[in-house]
Amino acid sequence: MKGKMQGVTLVADWAPKPGFKLGAKDLEGRQTYLGSQVWKDPRIEMREYDIPTPGPEEVLLEVKACGICGSDVHMAQAEPDGYIFYPGLTGFPCILGHEFSGVVVEAGKNAFDKRTNKAFKGGEPVTSEEMLWCAQCRPCADGQPNHCERLDEVGFNVNGAYAKYMVLPSRTLWSLEPLRKLYKGDDIFIAGSLIEPTSVAYNAVIERGGGIRPGDRVVILGGGPIGLAACAILKRAGASQVIISEPQEERTKLALQIGADYAINPFKEDFAERVLEITEGMGADLFMEATGLPTVVYPGIERVIWEGRTLNSRIVVTARAEAKMPVTGEVLQVRRASIIGAQGHSGHGNFPRVIECMASGMDMTRISTKKVSLEEIPANILKLQADRSQCKITYVAS
Amino acid sequence: MKGKMQGVTLVADWAPKPGFKLGAKDLEGRQTYLGSQVWKDPRIEMREYDIPTPGPEEVLLEVKACGICGSDVHMAQAEPDGYIFYPGLTGFPCILGHEFSGVVVEAGKNAFDKRTNKAFKGGEPVTSEEMLWCAQCRPCADGQPNHCERLDEVGFNVNGAYAKYMVLPSRTLWSLEPLRKLYKGDDIFIAGSLIEPTSVAYNAVIERGGGIRPGDRVVILGGGPIGLAACAILKRAGASQVIISEPQEERTKLALQIGADYAINPFKEDFAERVLEITEGMGADLFMEATGLPTVVYPGIERVIWEGRTLNSRIVVTARAEAKMPVTGEVLQVRRASIIGAQGHSGHGNFPRVIECMASGMDMTRISTKKVSLEEIPANILKLQADRSQCKITYVAS
Amino acid sequence: MKGKMQGVTLVADWAPKPGFKLGAKDLEGRQTYLGSQVWKDPRIEMREYDIPTPGPEEVLLEVKACGICGSDVHMAQAEPDGYIFYPGLTGFPCILGHEFSGVVVEAGKNAFDKRTNKAFKGGEPVTSEEMLWCAQCRPCADGQPNHCERLDEVGFNVNGAYAKYMVLPSRTLWSLEPLRKLYKGDDIFIAGSLIEPTSVAYNAVIERGGGIRPGDRVVILGGGPIGLAACAILKRAGASQVIISEPQEERTKLALQIGADYAINPFKEDFAERVLEITEGMGADLFMEATGLPTVVYPGIERVIWEGRTLNSRIVVTARAEAKMPVTGEVLQVRRASIIGAQGHSGHGNFPRVIECMASGMDMTRISTKKVSLEEIPANILKLQADRSQCKITYVAS
Amino acid sequence: MKGKMQGVTLVADWAPKPGFKLGAKDLEGRQTYLGSQVWKDPRIEMREYDIPTPGPEEVLLEVKACGICGSDVHMAQAEPDGYIFYPGLTGFPCILGHEFSGVVVEAGKNAFDKRTNKAFKGGEPVTSEEMLWCAQCRPCADGQPNHCERLDEVGFNVNGAYAKYMVLPSRTLWSLEPLRKLYKGDDIFIAGSLIEPTSVAYNAVIERGGGIRPGDRVVILGGGPIGLAACAILKRAGASQVIISEPQEERTKLALQIGADYAINPFKEDFAERVLEITEGMGADLFMEATGLPTVVYPGIERVIWEGRTLNSRIVVTARAEAKMPVTGEVLQVRRASIIGAQGHSGHGNFPRVIECMASGMDMTRISTKKVSLEEIPANILKLQADRSQCKITYVAS
């Protein structure tokens, strides 16, 4: 397909901080694994691009919906010294947008549809993993695509979904056909754009956390999109009590709609006491840290485990943070507990199972609290730097 | 407590078949592991007993409800040669009844309530495991009470619940306090009497079958109480599609009310074709054999696995049967599948989790389709030999 | 690299049996998933080829060693009606040879060495998986490359190692550098050529069978290369008793050298009785069926489980067979046992762990009982149709 | 059996610190869960006792050997304020000694031998778990005896093995018969006395740490008896590289004899650098913290994980410590790692598997570096307060 399109593009200046050395995957002036060490003065520009052409194993997608993620905000946000907030893999300029859905327009001859077990056909509604795992490094060969040593990321160092079209390898695409029965109109694509963040939560609590047994109790700390998705998934997995800890009232309400049974406002209540009260002294089988403030919340989690009677509690650390949690080994020992790091969303059957959950009634679309057009994306990314009142803002293509 | 009580008692004659030898746990004239090899001319008698007295680690229970189980029927049922149907551990005469709930009346001084972590107090509503594991054999020490080498069984070789009172060791009791919030009046005890069969299903699909991940598909073969409980548990565990295969219409209806999404009548439809159709060619992650006719149903399961695309399917064989299934290793290999034997309900946190499931909304009481008095039990046990129209008949104490 | 080379080539005639239909991956006249349904009159020819050229993600290998596998024998062997024995994926004419090692000669610019995390360099000693998983189908995306829906197989439908050179994708290659410390001269390559079959055993007993805990007991049925490798792996995994059941004396001796503690000759002794005797009535935690005669051996396995006291026994069915085993569900139930199908060797960290085992002392080279030149391969493949006295015949490049 | 015997008895004064409150299991003047908060002025006395009489489920043992444990030392050792070091469950006066073996002299009529599945007979050589789990609390019913809510401990609040005889419940006993083939004379009992500490290590690395796959790499921090046992177990489990980190030379030598492949002296070398060097940049799959100084060693472990390439590393925290480790969640996330608390040795088939390991060649007797008589025990306990040169001092009955 020929033609031009607009893309919401993150632009920044390559200005490595003193002492920065190019890493194995870094490309001088173009790409780094350590964004906040290198990129200065970020700005969002609407730029014009040629509509891209898919290679033999690739697909051209018409974008239908794309959620704005916190990392979009952090790439566009500068510290007082001008360096961007976002610490990870980045290659600018880049069209942002990585929580998306769309429709297949064209496909390379070896682009293969996992749903049909045949070549991709135009018209297939799809979403994609954001992580373009390489399929040839040691972690990929071992079945660990979330830890690919040659990773590319859509909307970070590869052009993303804040545009009319985009190109993707077929191996990270997943069909949204199963959603058709339950979701009508745009909703299939809004649901589709929520599969990526929901899969991050699914990977954290089910794959990494080991899931739960029906009747177990769980506590989710942090009511952002990932925490909310965890509420929905764990309620669906049979939790007898899903407890959300979140200070903001709008998010608490969403959590209670989507799966939580109890809400704690940690600014107004004693977190540990409330959990022990709700669970009648039992504590919880699974804790999910999704606040990004582990040093703040860890002591409360530890107190619930120590004073509660539940054995084998797992604490899944999901929100990325480099702060050092003060961990008492004795508590893990006496209660047979463990702490587990979780990252990513790819592999392990995560995407197809999240799609089946949505197809059979786990409706995440209500966390998309605002819809915007392509032109409105830049302003909304900037607004999110300060205003946390919307849970998920979604670009819906007109 | 002093006094007399009536007990629905199974009586039979000790008449070992030729060649029978006393086993390790057998007691001449009193008890055997191989019921159908030994006991002849069974009859149910209403006999009078002293109200029993609990030992130091025991509890006296006032029985509130008790479901009639198929094994009750089979103990009272004779083959044409006069020997009983039931093949397992039996010691007659014995008061039957092992799916029960009641209230603590008296407790020995070392009888310990797992809920409060203190001595038992009168008034506590409880249910019990039917398996009185010994806590000192090798399997018990290893954490495998369902395979206790010195097992006693309530209502089989130890007096059961078809009476006003009964005595039990505290270690197999579980409090029903958590049910109070959701169940009112007799319902707490009817729910309580269903915990034992529900835990058999829970042990089969969750502990032995390994559970499922939210979004997985499951097929339950057989709509008896165990199969129905599996439907409820697996729907709660997040199955995207729960399929019941059952010829009888009343049970199919119950299955659909309690958790199944689709029903197959294997007498009228091709089982394998329907499963593949419903799942759009995927097959299922978990199959539960609960018909007792594994040789009949196995080929259909195998065909679904072979023709379906799902990997890692598990077939949990739950209903006891000594028939030989024709198993093709190649099917297990090509689809990475496995066959798993399941037995019992004790240990592994099964009972407390089933109680939490019920306390948070998994309502099993609707499978109790008929209530009877103590006096009506014998006639109803006999009626169940021929009439399968009631799903679960429950004795409710007046 | 330019030039010519000789390749030991399997040639056969495309003559589908009546009723055969082309499957999804079949190619008229060229390739089928069901070899024995299609290919007639097989013959081995030494043919001349151009030295192949690697693509951007590929590597050109100089072959150093390659073991002859039973499937090589079965592709070249005809039933009385002329059709080949081998039932699986085949595309002829094809250079055979899939258990190999070699040295990297040239590499495409995106061919990536998992060991160094960098581009491949000439001189690297390597082996390869035989299964060229596609990395884009549903099983591959889910981490199940052994069940790839678009599989190619080296030496079956893609040219193999019975030649001087061969081309392979970098993603299935594994460096043999770790072997250098312990293996000298040709031995590094002979060891390297045994990694593929050893990984089949590793995948069966460790990945699929779940491994063992140190102190567990194991029984291996069948002393072919896969069964022998299982003896070595499970001894290394800490089995207290490794029992091999194998009628042939040479293989029994190898088994005892390589890891087995006890040998049973099932033609001369009662298999079940001997296992129960050796284990003092305990039975075994893991059984590996590697005879290809599951219907013959299953009743003995079942008897050991039934009469033994071990719970949680796993039976791993490894040798491919379509015969129907007579499986008693009750035995699986009473002993908490399971039957598990195993296929393939890829993924799950199998190859790198087998390499580390070999590098730290698990010496498999002694099962290579005969070395041959390229020219001698055809005669040796044919000889193996009748003569089972050699355990593994290895082509070693001069 | 009638008569008198001497017992090495720990005596101390009940003098609770200000603010101490009696806990659920505490008994005024007699027993507490928090030893170091209550007991003052400890002294070891040789006291005279009646030979005890076994109850119906108990056994009278003639003690044959018993190792001195660090907790014996800490019960007898006072801080400057006079309070004992040992922080846990204690009831004084009490005969110490909990790592022991002996021979059955008398048995109650319901005392059951797990080996024979029959009543205990005199002459059976046995060892015992130190943890007398109650078999009726919630954790015991769930299969978690190491977390029993009504625990008694031999040699802590129940009379132990520093005497000629002792009484024990049959459920915690394990036969040493399997050791007879390999161990002669006293060695069967010395080996037997090492089963308890070896099972602590086994429970930590195999049950809690999840074990390893053959070919994995492991690092043990701390060369005390538990760390040394871990070296032996993990080598046996197939580790390709076992690395011990220990400053003391004698212990390093023992580690290298017993299973370690490499030793690091963390006082003289950079721990993290050395591990990365030995493993060629890979790091390790399993770390066992057995130093008791987690805050000191954790940063080094974290650096190995961060800079190494291994995914899914598990850090098993075994040595009890209440210090707070500084844990970076990001490291756990990026490397898919986890931290696991381990406590105890009971259940999960730990004891019988350790016995099978020893019976098949895992010889732990060499860590018993000194033998003493009953009379010499007190002086040796006191000597160990300052002198760490002996690895394990064993009382051997004459």
mmCIF file with all atom_site columns, N, CA, C and O in Angstrom, chain A residues 161-182:
data_model
loop_
_atom_site.group_PDB
_atom_site.id
_atom_site.type_symbol
_atom_site.label_atom_id
_atom_site.label_alt_id
_atom_site.label_comp_id
_atom_site.label_asym_id
_atom_site.label_entity_id
_atom_site.label_seq_id
_atom_site.pdbx_PDB_ins_code
_atom_site.Cartn_x
_atom_site.Cartn_y
_atom_site.Cartn_z
_atom_site.occupancy
_atom_site.B_iso_or_equiv
_atom_site.pdbx_formal_charge
_atom_site.auth_seq_id
_atom_site.auth_comp_id
_atom_site.auth_asym_id
_atom_site.auth_atom_id
_atom_site.pdbx_PDB_model_num
ATOM 1  N N  . ALA A 1 161 ? 2.159   2.432   17.385 1.00 0.00 ? 161 ALA A N  1
ATOM 2  C CA . ALA A 1 161 ? 0.775   2.411   16.913 1.00 0.00 ? 161 ALA A CA 1
ATOM 3  C C  . ALA A 1 161 ? 0.068   3.755   16.898 1.00 0.00 ? 161 ALA A C  1
ATOM 4  O O  . ALA A 1 161 ? -1.099  3.819   16.537 1.00 0.00 ? 161 ALA A O  1
ATOM 5  N N  . TYR A 1 162 ? 0.750   4.830   17.273 1.00 0.00 ? 162 TYR A N  1
ATOM 6  C CA . TYR A 1 162 ? 0.093   6.145   17.188 1.00 0.00 ? 162 TYR A CA 1
ATOM 7  C C  . TYR A 1 162 ? 0.219   6.656   15.768 1.00 0.00 ? 162 TYR A C  1
ATOM 8  O O  . TYR A 1 162 ? 0.889   7.657   15.492 1.00 0.00 ? 162 TYR A O  1
ATOM 9  N N  . ALA A 1 163 ? -0.418  5.931   14.864 1.00 0.00 ? 163 ALA A N  1
ATOM 10 C CA . ALA A 1 163 ? -0.348  6.231   13.436 1.00 0.00 ? 163 ALA A CA 1
ATOM 11 C C  . ALA A 1 163 ? -1.495  5.463   12.778 1.00 0.00 ? 163 ALA A C  1
ATOM 12 O O  . ALA A 1 163 ? -2.201  4.701   13.442 1.00 0.00 ? 163 ALA A O  1
ATOM 13 N N  . LYS A 1 164 ? -1.679  5.658   11.505 1.00 0.00 ? 164 LYS A N  1
ATOM 14 C CA . LYS A 1 164 ? -2.768  4.938   10.835 1.00 0.00 ? 164 LYS A CA 1
ATOM 15 C C  . LYS A 1 164 ? -2.367  3.498   10.517 1.00 0.00 ? 164 LYS A C  1
ATOM 16 O O  . LYS A 1 164 ? -3.204  2.607   10.552 1.00 0.00 ? 164 LYS A O  1
ATOM 17 N N  . TYR A 1 165 ? -1.085  3.308   10.197 1.00 0.00 ? 165 TYR A N  1
ATOM 18 C CA . TYR A 1 165 ? -0.614  1.958   9.847  1.00 0.00 ? 165 TYR A CA 1
ATOM 19 C C  . TYR A 1 165 ? 0.666   1.614   10.597 1.00 0.00 ? 165 TYR A C  1
ATOM 20 O O  . TYR A 1 165 ? 1.389   2.503   11.037 1.00 0.00 ? 165 TYR A O  1
ATOM 21 N N  . MET A 1 166 ? 0.940   0.336   10.656 1.00 0.00 ? 166 MET A N  1
ATOM 22 C CA . MET A 1 166 ? 2.205   -0.108  11.235 1.00 0.00 ? 166 MET A CA 1
ATOM 23 C C  . MET A 1 166 ? 2.539   -1.488  10.703 1.00 0.00 ? 166 MET A C  1
ATOM 24 O O  . MET A 1 166 ? 1.667   -2.211  10.225 1.00 0.00 ? 166 MET A O  1
ATOM 25 N N  . VAL A 1 167 ? 3.819   -1.838  10.793 1.00 0.00 ? 167 VAL A N  1
ATOM 26 C CA . VAL A 1 167 ? 4.281   -3.141  10.328 1.00 0.00 ? 167 VAL A CA 1
ATOM 27 C C  . VAL A 1 167 ? 4.773   -3.951  11.522 1.00 0.00 ? 167 VAL A C  1
ATOM 28 O O  . VAL A 1 167 ? 5.411   -3.404  12.420 1.00 0.00 ? 167 VAL A O  1
ATOM 29 N N  . LEU A 1 168 ? 4.473   -5.238  11.524 1.00 0.00 ? 168 LEU A N  1
ATOM 30 C CA . LEU A 1 168 ? 4.864   -6.113  12.638 1.00 0.00 ? 168 LEU A CA 1
ATOM 31 C C  . LEU A 1 168 ? 5.216   -7.501  12.116 1.00 0.00 ? 168 LEU A C  1
ATOM 32 O O  . LEU A 1 168 ? 4.653   -7.952  11.126 1.00 0.00 ? 168 LEU A O  1
ATOM 33 N N  . PRO A 1 169 ? 6.121   -8.214  12.841 1.00 0.00 ? 169 PRO A N  1
ATOM 34 C CA . PRO A 1 169 ? 6.360   -9.608  12.500 1.00 0.00 ? 169 PRO A CA 1
ATOM 35 C C  . PRO A 1 169 ? 5.134   -10.435 12.877 1.00 0.00 ? 169 PRO A C  1
ATOM 36 O O  . PRO A 1 169 ? 4.466   -10.146 13.883 1.00 0.00 ? 169 PRO A O  1
ATOM 37 N N  . SER A 1 170 ? 4.856   -11.466 12.097 1.00 0.00 ? 170 SER A N  1
ATOM 38 C CA . SER A 1 170 ? 3.639   -12.247 12.386 1.00 0.00 ? 170 SER A CA 1
ATOM 39 C C  . SER A 1 170 ? 3.739   -13.002 13.702 1.00 0.00 ? 170 SER A C  1
ATOM 40 O O  . SER A 1 170 ? 2.742   -13.315 14.329 1.00 0.00 ? 170 SER A O  1
ATOM 41 N N  . ARG A 1 171 ? 4.950   -13.290 14.169 1.00 0.00 ? 171 ARG A N  1
ATOM 42 C CA . ARG A 1 171 ? 5.065   -14.176 15.331 1.00 0.00 ? 171 ARG A CA 1
ATOM 43 C C  . ARG A 1 171 ? 4.569   -13.571 16.628 1.00 0.00 ? 171 ARG A C  1
ATOM 44 O O  . ARG A 1 171 ? 4.291   -14.294 17.583 1.00 0.00 ? 171 ARG A O  1
ATOM 45 N N  . THR A 1 172 ? 4.461   -12.235 16.682 1.00 0.00 ? 172 THR A N  1
ATOM 46 C CA . THR A 1 172 ? 3.961   -11.617 17.917 1.00 0.00 ? 172 THR A CA 1
ATOM 47 C C  . THR A 1 172 ? 2.484   -11.228 17.824 1.00 0.00 ? 172 THR A C  1
ATOM 48 O O  . THR A 1 172 ? 1.948   -10.633 18.748 1.00 0.00 ? 172 THR A O  1
ATOM 49 N N  . LEU A 1 173 ? 1.847   -11.575 16.736 1.00 0.00 ? 173 LEU A N  1
ATOM 50 C CA . LEU A 1 173 ? 0.433   -11.191 16.552 1.00 0.00 ? 173 LEU A CA 1
ATOM 51 C C  . LEU A 1 173 ? -0.503  -12.267 17.093 1.00 0.00 ? 173 LEU A C  1
ATOM 52 O O  . LEU A 1 173 ? -0.238  -13.459 17.001 1.00 0.00 ? 173 LEU A O  1
ATOM 53 N N  . TRP A 1 174 ? -1.650  -11.824 17.606 1.00 0.00 ? 174 TRP A N  1
ATOM 54 C CA . TRP A 1 174 ? -2.677  -12.735 18.105 1.00 0.00 ? 174 TRP A CA 1
ATOM 55 C C  . TRP A 1 174 ? -4.035  -12.261 17.608 1.00 0.00 ? 174 TRP A C  1
ATOM 56 O O  . TRP A 1 174 ? -4.378  -11.088 17.749 1.00 0.00 ? 174 TRP A O  1
ATOM 57 N N  . SER A 1 175 ? -4.790  -13.181 17.047 1.00 0.00 ? 175 SER A N  1
ATOM 58 C CA . SER A 1 175 ? -6.085  -12.840 16.476 1.00 0.00 ? 175 SER A CA 1
ATOM 59 C C  . SER A 1 175 ? -7.105  -12.477 17.554 1.00 0.00 ? 175 SER A C  1
ATOM 60 O O  . SER A 1 175 ? -7.141  -13.079 18.633 1.00 0.00 ? 175 SER A O  1
ATOM 61 N N  . LEU A 1 176 ? -7.947  -11.496 17.216 1.00 0.00 ? 176 LEU A N  1
ATOM 62 C CA . LEU A 1 176 ? -9.034  -11.096 18.118 1.00 0.00 ? 176 LEU A CA 1
ATOM 63 C C  . LEU A 1 176 ? -10.377 -11.711 17.717 1.00 0.00 ? 176 LEU A C  1
ATOM 64 O O  . LEU A 1 176 ? -11.407 -11.366 18.297 1.00 0.00 ? 176 LEU A O  1
ATOM 65 N N  . GLU A 1 177 ? -10.346 -12.614 16.755 1.00 0.00 ? 177 GLU A N  1
ATOM 66 C CA . GLU A 1 177 ? -11.600 -13.266 16.328 1.00 0.00 ? 177 GLU A CA 1
ATOM 67 C C  . GLU A 1 177 ? -12.436 -13.789 17.510 1.00 0.00 ? 177 GLU A C  1
ATOM 68 O O  . GLU A 1 177 ? -13.653 -13.629 17.511 1.00 0.00 ? 177 GLU A O  1
ATOM 69 N N  . PRO A 1 178 ? -11.808 -14.429 18.512 1.00 0.00 ? 178 PRO A N  1
ATOM 70 C CA . PRO A 1 178 ? -12.617 -14.968 19.612 1.00 0.00 ? 178 PRO A CA 1
ATOM 71 C C  . PRO A 1 178 ? -13.438 -13.909 20.353 1.00 0.00 ? 178 PRO A C  1
ATOM 72 O O  . PRO A 1 178 ? -14.404 -14.246 21.044 1.00 0.00 ? 178 PRO A O  1
ATOM 73 N N  . LEU A 1 179 ? -13.058 -12.626 20.219 1.00 0.00 ? 179 LEU A N  1
ATOM 74 C CA . LEU A 1 179 ? -13.790 -11.564 20.940 1.00 0.00 ? 179 LEU A CA 1
ATOM 75 C C  . LEU A 1 179 ? -15.078 -11.162 20.241 1.00 0.00 ? 179 LEU A C  1
ATOM 76 O O  . LEU A 1 179 ? -15.919 -10.477 20.822 1.00 0.00 ? 179 LEU A O  1
ATOM 77 N N  . ARG A 1 180 ? -15.245 -11.570 18.998 1.00 0.00 ? 180 ARG A N  1
ATOM 78 C CA . ARG A 1 180 ? -16.374 -11.086 18.208 1.00 0.00 ? 180 ARG A CA 1
ATOM 79 C C  . ARG A 1 180 ? -17.720 -11.401 18.830 1.00 0.00 ? 180 ARG A C  1
ATOM 80 O O  . ARG A 1 180 ? -18.658 -10.611 18.715 1.00 0.00 ? 180 ARG A O  1
ATOM 81 N N  . LYS A 1 181 ? -17.831 -12.571 19.458 1.00 0.00 ? 181 LYS A N  1
ATOM 82 C CA . LYS A 1 181 ? -19.126 -12.972 20.000 1.00 0.00 ? 181 LYS A CA 1
ATOM 83 C C  . LYS A 1 181 ? -19.616 -12.013 21.077 1.00 0.00 ? 181 LYS A C  1
ATOM 84 O O  . LYS A 1 181 ? -20.798 -11.720 21.181 1.00 0.00 ? 181 LYS A O  1
ATOM 85 N N  . LEU A 1 182 ? -18.704 -11.522 21.890 1.00 0.00 ? 182 LEU A N  1
ATOM 86 C CA . LEU A 1 182 ? -19.101 -10.755 23.075 1.00 0.00 ? 182 LEU A CA 1
ATOM 87 C C  . LEU A 1 182 ? -18.957 -9.248  22.909 1.00 0.00 ? 182 LEU A C  1
ATOM 88 O O  . LEU A 1 182 ? -19.611 -8.476  23.613 1.00 0.00 ? 182 LEU A O  1
#
